[in-house]
CSV table of C-alpha atoms in Angstrom, one decimal:
chain,number,residue,atom,x,y,z
A,114,MET,CA,0.0,0.0,0.0
A,115,GLU,CA,1.3,3.4,-0.9
A,116,LYS,CA,0.3,7.1,-0.8
A,117,ILE,CA,-1.0,8.4,-4.1
A,118,GLY,CA,-1.9,12.0,-5.0
A,119,ILE,CA,-4.8,12.8,-7.2
A,120,LEU,CA,-4.9,16.1,-9.1
A,121,ILE,CA,-8.6,17.1,-8.9
A,122,GLU,CA,-9.9,19.3,-11.7
A,123,THR,CA,-13.0,21.4,-11.3
A,124,ASN,CA,-15.2,23.5,-13.6
A,125,ASN,CA,-16.8,26.6,-12.0
A,126,GLY,CA,-16.2,25.1,-8.6
A,127,GLU,CA,-17.8,21.8,-9.5
A,128,ILE,CA,-15.7,18.6,-9.6
A,129,LYS,CA,-15.4,17.2,-13.1
A,130,ALA,CA,-17.1,13.7,-13.2
A,131,ALA,CA,-14.1,12.3,-15.0
A,132,ASN,CA,-12.0,12.7,-11.8
A,133,PHE,CA,-13.9,9.8,-10.2
A,134,GLY,CA,-12.6,7.3,-12.7
A,135,VAL,CA,-9.1,8.5,-12.0
A,136,ILE,CA,-9.6,7.9,-8.3
A,137,THR,CA,-11.0,4.4,-9.0
A,138,ALA,CA,-7.8,3.6,-11.0
A,139,ALA,CA,-5.5,4.8,-8.2
A,140,ARG,CA,-7.5,3.0,-5.4
A,141,LYS,CA,-6.2,-0.4,-6.5
A,142,ASN,CA,-4.5,-2.5,-3.8
A,143,GLY,CA,-5.9,-0.3,-1.0
A,144,ASN,CA,-3.7,2.6,-1.6
A,145,GLU,CA,-4.1,5.8,0.5
A,146,LEU,CA,-5.4,8.5,-1.7
A,147,TYR,CA,-4.8,12.2,-1.2
A,148,ALA,CA,-6.8,14.7,-3.3
A,149,PHE,CA,-5.0,17.9,-4.3
A,150,VAL,CA,-7.4,20.8,-4.8
A,151,LEU,CA,-6.3,24.3,-5.9
A,152,ASP,CA,-9.3,26.0,-7.3
A,153,CYS,CA,-12.1,25.3,-4.8
A,154,THR,CA,-12.2,24.7,-1.0
A,155,GLY,CA,-11.6,21.3,0.4
A,156,ASN,CA,-14.9,21.5,2.4
A,157,ASP,CA,-16.8,21.9,-0.8
A,158,CYS,CA,-15.2,18.9,-2.4
A,159,GLU,CA,-14.9,16.6,0.6
A,160,LYS,CA,-18.4,15.2,0.5
A,161,GLN,CA,-18.1,14.1,-3.1
A,162,LEU,CA,-14.5,12.8,-2.9
A,163,GLN,CA,-15.0,10.7,0.2
A,164,GLU,CA,-17.6,8.7,-1.7
A,165,TYR,CA,-14.8,7.3,-3.8
A,166,GLY,CA,-12.2,6.4,-1.1
A,167,ILE,CA,-10.2,9.6,-0.7
A,168,LYS,CA,-8.4,9.6,2.7
A,169,ALA,CA,-7.7,13.4,2.8
A,170,VAL,CA,-8.7,16.4,0.7
A,171,ILE,CA,-5.7,18.8,0.6
A,172,THR,CA,-6.5,22.4,-0.3
A,173,ILE,CA,-3.2,24.0,-1.5
A,174,THR,CA,-2.9,27.7,-0.9
A,175,SER,CA,-0.2,30.4,-0.7
A,176,PRO,CA,0.3,32.9,2.2
A,177,ARG,CA,-1.6,35.4,0.0
A,178,GLY,CA,-4.6,33.1,-0.4
A,179,ALA,CA,-5.8,31.0,-3.3
A,180,ILE,CA,-3.4,30.2,-6.1
A,181,LYS,CA,-5.0,31.3,-9.3
A,182,TRP,CA,-4.5,29.1,-12.4
A,183,HIS,CA,-0.9,29.5,-13.6
A,184,PRO,CA,0.8,26.3,-14.9
A,185,VAL,CA,4.2,27.0,-13.3
A,186,LEU,CA,2.8,28.0,-10.0
A,187,TRP,CA,0.4,25.1,-9.8
A,188,ALA,CA,3.2,22.7,-10.7
A,189,GLY,CA,5.4,24.1,-8.0
A,190,ALA,CA,2.6,24.0,-5.4
A,191,ILE,CA,1.7,20.4,-6.2
A,192,GLU,CA,5.4,19.3,-6.0
A,193,SER,CA,5.7,21.0,-2.5
A,194,ALA,CA,2.6,19.1,-1.3
A,195,MET,CA,3.9,15.8,-2.7
A,196,LYS,CA,7.1,16.3,-0.8
A,197,HIS,CA,5.4,17.4,2.4
A,198,PHE,CA,3.0,14.5,2.6
A,199,GLY,CA,5.5,11.9,1.3
A,200,ILE,CA,3.7,11.2,-1.9
A,201,ASN,CA,5.7,9.7,-4.8
A,202,THR,CA,2.9,8.8,-7.3
A,203,LEU,CA,0.6,11.4,-8.9
A,204,PHE,CA,-2.5,10.7,-11.0
A,205,GLY,CA,-4.4,13.2,-13.1
A,206,LEU,CA,-6.6,13.6,-16.2
A,207,THR,CA,-5.3,13.6,-19.7
A,208,SER,CA,-7.1,16.9,-20.2
A,209,ALA,CA,-6.0,20.3,-21.5
A,210,LYS,CA,-5.0,21.3,-17.9
A,211,GLY,CA,-3.5,17.9,-17.2
A,212,LYS,CA,-1.4,18.0,-20.4
A,213,ASP,CA,0.0,21.4,-19.2
A,214,LEU,CA,0.6,20.4,-15.6
A,215,LEU,CA,1.7,16.7,-15.5
A,216,PRO,CA,4.7,17.1,-18.0
A,217,ARG,CA,5.9,20.1,-16.0
A,218,ILE,CA,5.8,18.2,-12.7
A,219,ALA,CA,7.5,15.2,-14.3
A,220,ALA,CA,10.3,17.3,-15.7
A,221,ASP,CA,10.9,19.0,-12.4
A,222,LEU,CA,11.0,15.7,-10.5
A,223,ASP,CA,12.9,13.9,-13.3
A,224,ALA,CA,10.1,11.3,-13.1
A,225,PRO,CA,8.6,9.0,-15.8
A,226,LEU,CA,5.1,10.1,-17.1
A,227,VAL,CA,2.6,8.0,-19.0
A,228,MET,CA,-0.4,9.9,-20.5
A,229,ASP,CA,-3.7,8.7,-22.0
A,230,CYS,CA,-3.8,5.6,-19.8
A,231,ILE,CA,-6.8,3.3,-19.9
A,232,LYS,CA,-5.5,1.1,-17.1
A,233,VAL,CA,-2.9,1.4,-14.3
A,234,ASN,CA,-1.4,-0.9,-11.8
A,235,PRO,CA,0.2,1.4,-9.2
A,236,ALA,CA,1.9,-1.4,-7.3
A,237,GLU,CA,3.8,-2.6,-10.3
A,238,HIS,CA,4.2,0.9,-11.9
A,239,THR,CA,2.7,-0.3,-15.1
A,240,ALA,CA,0.1,1.4,-17.4
A,241,GLU,CA,-1.8,0.5,-20.5
A,242,LYS,CA,-2.4,3.0,-23.3
A,243,PRO,CA,-3.6,2.8,-26.9
A,244,GLN,CA,-1.0,3.2,-29.7
A,245,PHE,CA,-1.1,3.5,-33.5
A,246,SER,CA,-4.6,5.0,-33.7
A,247,GLY,CA,-5.9,2.4,-31.2
A,248,LYS,CA,-4.7,-0.6,-33.2
A,249,THR,CA,-2.5,-1.9,-30.3
A,250,ILE,CA,-2.5,-1.5,-26.6
A,251,ALA,CA,0.9,-1.0,-25.1
A,252,THR,CA,1.8,-2.0,-21.5
A,253,ILE,CA,4.4,0.4,-20.2
A,254,LYS,CA,6.5,-0.2,-17.1
A,255,VAL,CA,8.2,2.8,-15.6
A,256,LYS,CA,11.1,3.1,-13.1
A,257,GLY,CA,12.1,5.9,-10.9
A,258,SER,CA,11.6,7.6,-7.5
A,259,HIS,CA,8.4,9.3,-8.6
A,260,TYR,CA,5.6,8.2,-11.0
A,261,LEU,CA,3.0,10.2,-12.9
A,262,PHE,CA,0.0,8.9,-14.8
A,263,GLY,CA,-2.5,10.8,-16.9
A,264,ILE,CA,-5.8,8.9,-17.3
A,265,ARG,CA,-7.9,9.2,-20.4
A,266,PRO,CA,-11.2,10.8,-19.4
A,267,ASN,CA,-14.1,8.3,-19.0
A,268,ALA,CA,-11.8,5.4,-19.9
A,269,ILE,CA,-12.1,3.9,-16.4
A,270,GLU,CA,-15.6,3.4,-14.8
A,271,ALA,CA,-16.0,5.2,-11.5
A,272,VAL,CA,-16.8,2.8,-8.7
A,273,PRO,CA,-17.8,4.3,-5.3
A,274,ALA,CA,-16.0,3.2,-2.1
A,275,PRO,CA,-17.4,5.4,0.7
A,276,CYS,CA,-15.1,6.4,3.5
A,277,LYS,CA,-14.5,9.4,5.9
A,278,ALA,CA,-12.1,12.0,4.5
A,279,GLU,CA,-10.4,14.7,6.4
A,280,THR,CA,-9.8,18.2,5.1
A,281,ILE,CA,-6.3,19.7,5.3
A,282,VAL,CA,-5.2,23.2,4.3
A,283,PHE,CA,-1.6,23.1,3.0
A,284,GLN,CA,0.1,26.5,2.6
A,285,THR,CA,3.2,26.9,0.4
A,286,GLU,CA,5.2,29.7,-1.0
A,287,VAL,CA,4.9,29.9,-4.8
A,288,ALA,CA,6.6,32.2,-7.3
A,289,SER,CA,7.7,32.3,-10.9
A,290,LYS,CA,10.3,34.5,-12.5
A,291,ARG,CA,9.5,33.1,-15.9
A,292,MET,CA,5.9,33.9,-16.2
A,293,THR,CA,3.3,36.2,-14.6
A,294,VAL,CA,-0.5,36.2,-15.1
A,295,GLU,CA,-2.0,39.7,-15.2
A,296,THR,CA,-5.6,38.8,-15.7
A,297,LEU,CA,-7.8,35.7,-15.9
A,298,ARG,CA,-11.0,36.0,-17.9
A,299,GLN,CA,-13.7,33.3,-18.2
A,300,GLY,CA,-14.4,32.7,-21.9
A,301,PRO,CA,-17.9,32.0,-23.2
A,302,SER,CA,-19.3,28.6,-22.2
A,303,ARG,CA,-19.0,26.0,-24.9
A,304,GLY,CA,-21.2,23.5,-23.0
A,305,VAL,CA,-19.9,20.1,-22.0
A,306,GLU,CA,-16.2,19.5,-22.6
A,307,LEU,CA,-15.8,17.2,-25.6
A,308,SER,CA,-13.0,15.0,-24.2
A,309,GLU,CA,-14.8,14.4,-20.9
A,310,ALA,CA,-18.5,14.1,-22.0
A,311,ALA,CA,-20.5,11.0,-21.1
A,312,ILE,CA,-22.5,11.4,-24.3
A,313,VAL,CA,-21.2,12.8,-27.6
A,314,ILE,CA,-23.2,13.4,-30.8
A,315,SER,CA,-21.1,14.1,-33.9
A,316,GLY,CA,-21.9,15.2,-37.4
A,317,GLY,CA,-20.2,14.4,-40.7
A,318,ARG,CA,-20.1,15.6,-44.2
A,319,ALA,CA,-23.9,15.0,-44.5
A,320,MET,CA,-24.5,18.0,-42.2
A,321,ALA,CA,-23.9,20.1,-45.4
A,322,ASN,CA,-23.3,23.4,-43.6
A,323,THR,CA,-22.6,25.2,-40.3
A,324,GLU,CA,-26.2,26.1,-39.7
A,325,ASN,CA,-27.3,22.5,-39.7
A,326,PHE,CA,-25.1,21.8,-36.7
A,327,ASN,CA,-27.7,23.6,-34.6
A,328,LEU,CA,-29.8,20.4,-34.9
A,329,LEU,CA,-27.0,18.5,-33.1
A,330,LYS,CA,-26.5,21.3,-30.5
A,331,GLN,CA,-30.2,21.4,-29.6
A,332,CYS,CA,-30.2,17.6,-29.2
A,333,ALA,CA,-27.0,17.8,-27.2
A,334,GLU,CA,-28.3,20.4,-24.8
A,335,THR,CA,-31.4,18.3,-24.2
A,336,MET,CA,-29.4,15.3,-23.0
A,337,GLY,CA,-26.3,17.0,-21.6
A,338,ALA,CA,-24.0,15.9,-24.4
A,339,ALA,CA,-21.1,17.4,-26.2
A,340,VAL,CA,-21.1,18.1,-30.0
A,341,GLY,CA,-18.3,16.7,-32.2
A,342,ALA,CA,-17.5,16.6,-35.9
A,343,SER,CA,-15.5,14.6,-38.4
A,344,ARG,CA,-12.3,15.9,-40.1
A,345,ALA,CA,-14.1,16.6,-43.4
A,346,VAL,CA,-16.5,19.0,-41.6
A,347,VAL,CA,-13.6,20.8,-39.9
A,348,ASP,CA,-11.6,21.0,-43.2
A,349,ALA,CA,-14.7,22.5,-44.9
A,350,GLY,CA,-14.7,25.3,-42.3
A,351,TRP,CA,-18.2,24.5,-40.9
A,352,VAL,CA,-17.0,24.1,-37.3
A,353,PRO,CA,-13.8,24.8,-35.4
A,354,HIS,CA,-11.0,22.2,-34.9
A,355,THR,CA,-11.8,22.0,-31.2
A,356,MET,CA,-14.9,20.0,-32.2
A,357,GLN,CA,-13.0,17.4,-34.3
A,358,VAL,CA,-13.1,13.8,-33.1
A,359,GLY,CA,-10.4,11.5,-34.5
A,360,GLN,CA,-6.7,10.8,-34.9
A,361,THR,CA,-5.8,14.4,-35.5
A,362,GLY,CA,-8.5,15.8,-33.3
A,363,THR,CA,-9.8,14.9,-29.8
A,364,THR,CA,-10.0,11.4,-28.5
A,365,VAL,CA,-13.2,10.6,-26.7
A,366,SER,CA,-14.4,7.7,-24.5
A,367,PRO,CA,-18.1,8.5,-23.8
A,368,LYS,CA,-20.7,6.1,-22.5
A,369,VAL,CA,-22.7,6.8,-25.7
A,370,TYR,CA,-21.3,8.1,-29.1
A,371,ILE,CA,-23.9,9.0,-31.8
A,372,ALA,CA,-22.4,9.4,-35.3
A,373,CYS,CA,-24.7,11.4,-37.6
A,374,GLY,CA,-23.9,11.3,-41.3
A,375,ILE,CA,-20.3,10.1,-40.7
A,376,SER,CA,-18.9,7.5,-43.0
A,377,GLY,CA,-16.5,6.1,-40.4
A,378,SER,CA,-13.0,6.5,-41.7
A,379,VAL,CA,-10.1,4.8,-39.9
A,380,GLN,CA,-8.9,8.2,-38.6
A,381,HIS,CA,-12.3,9.1,-37.1
A,382,PHE,CA,-12.8,5.7,-35.6
A,383,ALA,CA,-9.4,5.9,-33.9
A,384,GLY,CA,-10.7,8.9,-31.9
A,385,MET,CA,-13.9,7.2,-30.6
A,386,LYS,CA,-13.5,3.5,-30.7
A,387,THR,CA,-13.2,3.2,-26.9
A,388,SER,CA,-16.8,4.5,-26.5
A,389,ASP,CA,-18.9,2.1,-24.5
A,390,PHE,CA,-21.8,2.3,-27.0
A,391,ILE,CA,-21.8,3.5,-30.6
A,392,ILE,CA,-24.9,4.5,-32.5
A,393,ALA,CA,-24.8,5.5,-36.2
A,394,VAL,CA,-27.4,7.4,-38.2
A,395,ASN,CA,-26.7,7.2,-41.9
A,396,THR,CA,-28.6,6.8,-45.2
A,397,ASP,CA,-25.8,4.6,-46.6
A,398,PRO,CA,-26.1,1.0,-45.5
A,399,GLU,CA,-22.6,0.3,-46.9
A,400,ALA,CA,-20.9,3.0,-44.8
A,401,SER,CA,-18.0,1.6,-42.8
A,402,ILE,CA,-19.4,3.1,-39.6
A,403,ILE,CA,-22.2,0.5,-39.8
A,404,THR,CA,-19.8,-2.4,-39.2
A,405,LYS,CA,-18.3,-0.6,-36.2
A,406,CYS,CA,-21.3,0.4,-34.3
A,407,ASP,CA,-23.6,-1.3,-31.8
A,408,TYR,CA,-26.8,0.0,-33.3
A,409,TYR,CA,-27.5,1.8,-36.5
A,410,VAL,CA,-30.4,3.7,-38.1
A,411,ILE,CA,-30.6,3.7,-41.9
A,412,ALA,CA,-32.4,7.0,-42.3
A,413,ASP,CA,-32.1,10.7,-42.9
A,414,LEU,CA,-30.4,12.4,-39.9
A,415,PHE,CA,-32.5,15.6,-40.6
A,416,LYS,CA,-35.6,13.5,-39.6
A,417,ILE,CA,-34.0,11.4,-36.9
A,418,VAL,CA,-32.2,14.0,-34.9
A,419,PRO,CA,-35.2,16.4,-34.5
A,420,LEU,CA,-37.4,13.4,-33.6
A,421,LEU,CA,-34.8,12.3,-31.0
A,422,THR,CA,-34.7,15.8,-29.5
A,423,SER,CA,-38.5,15.9,-29.3
A,424,ARG,CA,-38.8,12.5,-27.7
A,425,LEU,CA,-36.1,13.4,-25.1
A,426,LYS,CA,-37.9,16.6,-24.2
A,427,ASP,CA,-41.1,14.7,-23.8
A,428,ALA,CA,-39.4,12.1,-21.6
A,429,LEU,CA,-37.8,14.8,-19.5
A,430,GLY,CA,-40.9,16.9,-19.2
A,431,ARG,CA,-39.4,19.8,-21.1
A,432,SER,CA,-41.3,22.0,-23.6
């Protein structure tokens, strides 16, 4: 049994659901889990985190108060907390923030780092991750005095393990001569984060134009989903690259993936093949996506998607 630190990510003060899968992965072999929180108070997070086996919720602050988002400062603060609490292994999400923080910490600690993990054995310091567009799964064994693992969002199912967690405030001095943050501004909300969404509905070339993506957005809002797109759609300029799912876009692992008017190229499939359940809506019964999905509907997406939205609203009691 060892001590493992978990970097907890939040969104507007709310814990991201994908964190609970990370905690489940780290909990193997009865390890003691310590949650590192920097952008919300430990008391706010304690109730949710202790449902998944966290021993202590550590709120990291500076003598001047909360540490605002700054990759260099956050990395230094987390390293100080790891040293203070005797923690040599750190887990986090393979998210935008995780990709910024974990490599910095690994470089500072001269520690091995494995990102995009779908399975980890902390005791043996091994991790599994997809390679070559998901064609193979590599088992990687790392050696060192510290170990860092980035978990693919939603790749590991969250399993509750209720316990009693204590809340600790850890204060550390942080400074950076290389970078200063003058102002932090919240950008416009884009809805559910694509890489962390439990449900993703994506559109392909059959969407025809930018305006038609409103059909998918309306459906997504109804069921709390994120909207994605194929590379062909992005190349056509209909939607931004941030919405692209695939080998050269975002890799997703939702509970449900709905592909609307997407042929199912190898590159696109590589970015969503780890979805638990795949549904395709396509007018072409010969499309390659049909052979790769769990269920398919041979029909016009412009009829099916509005109907799905309407039925969902009826079921949820929304007008």
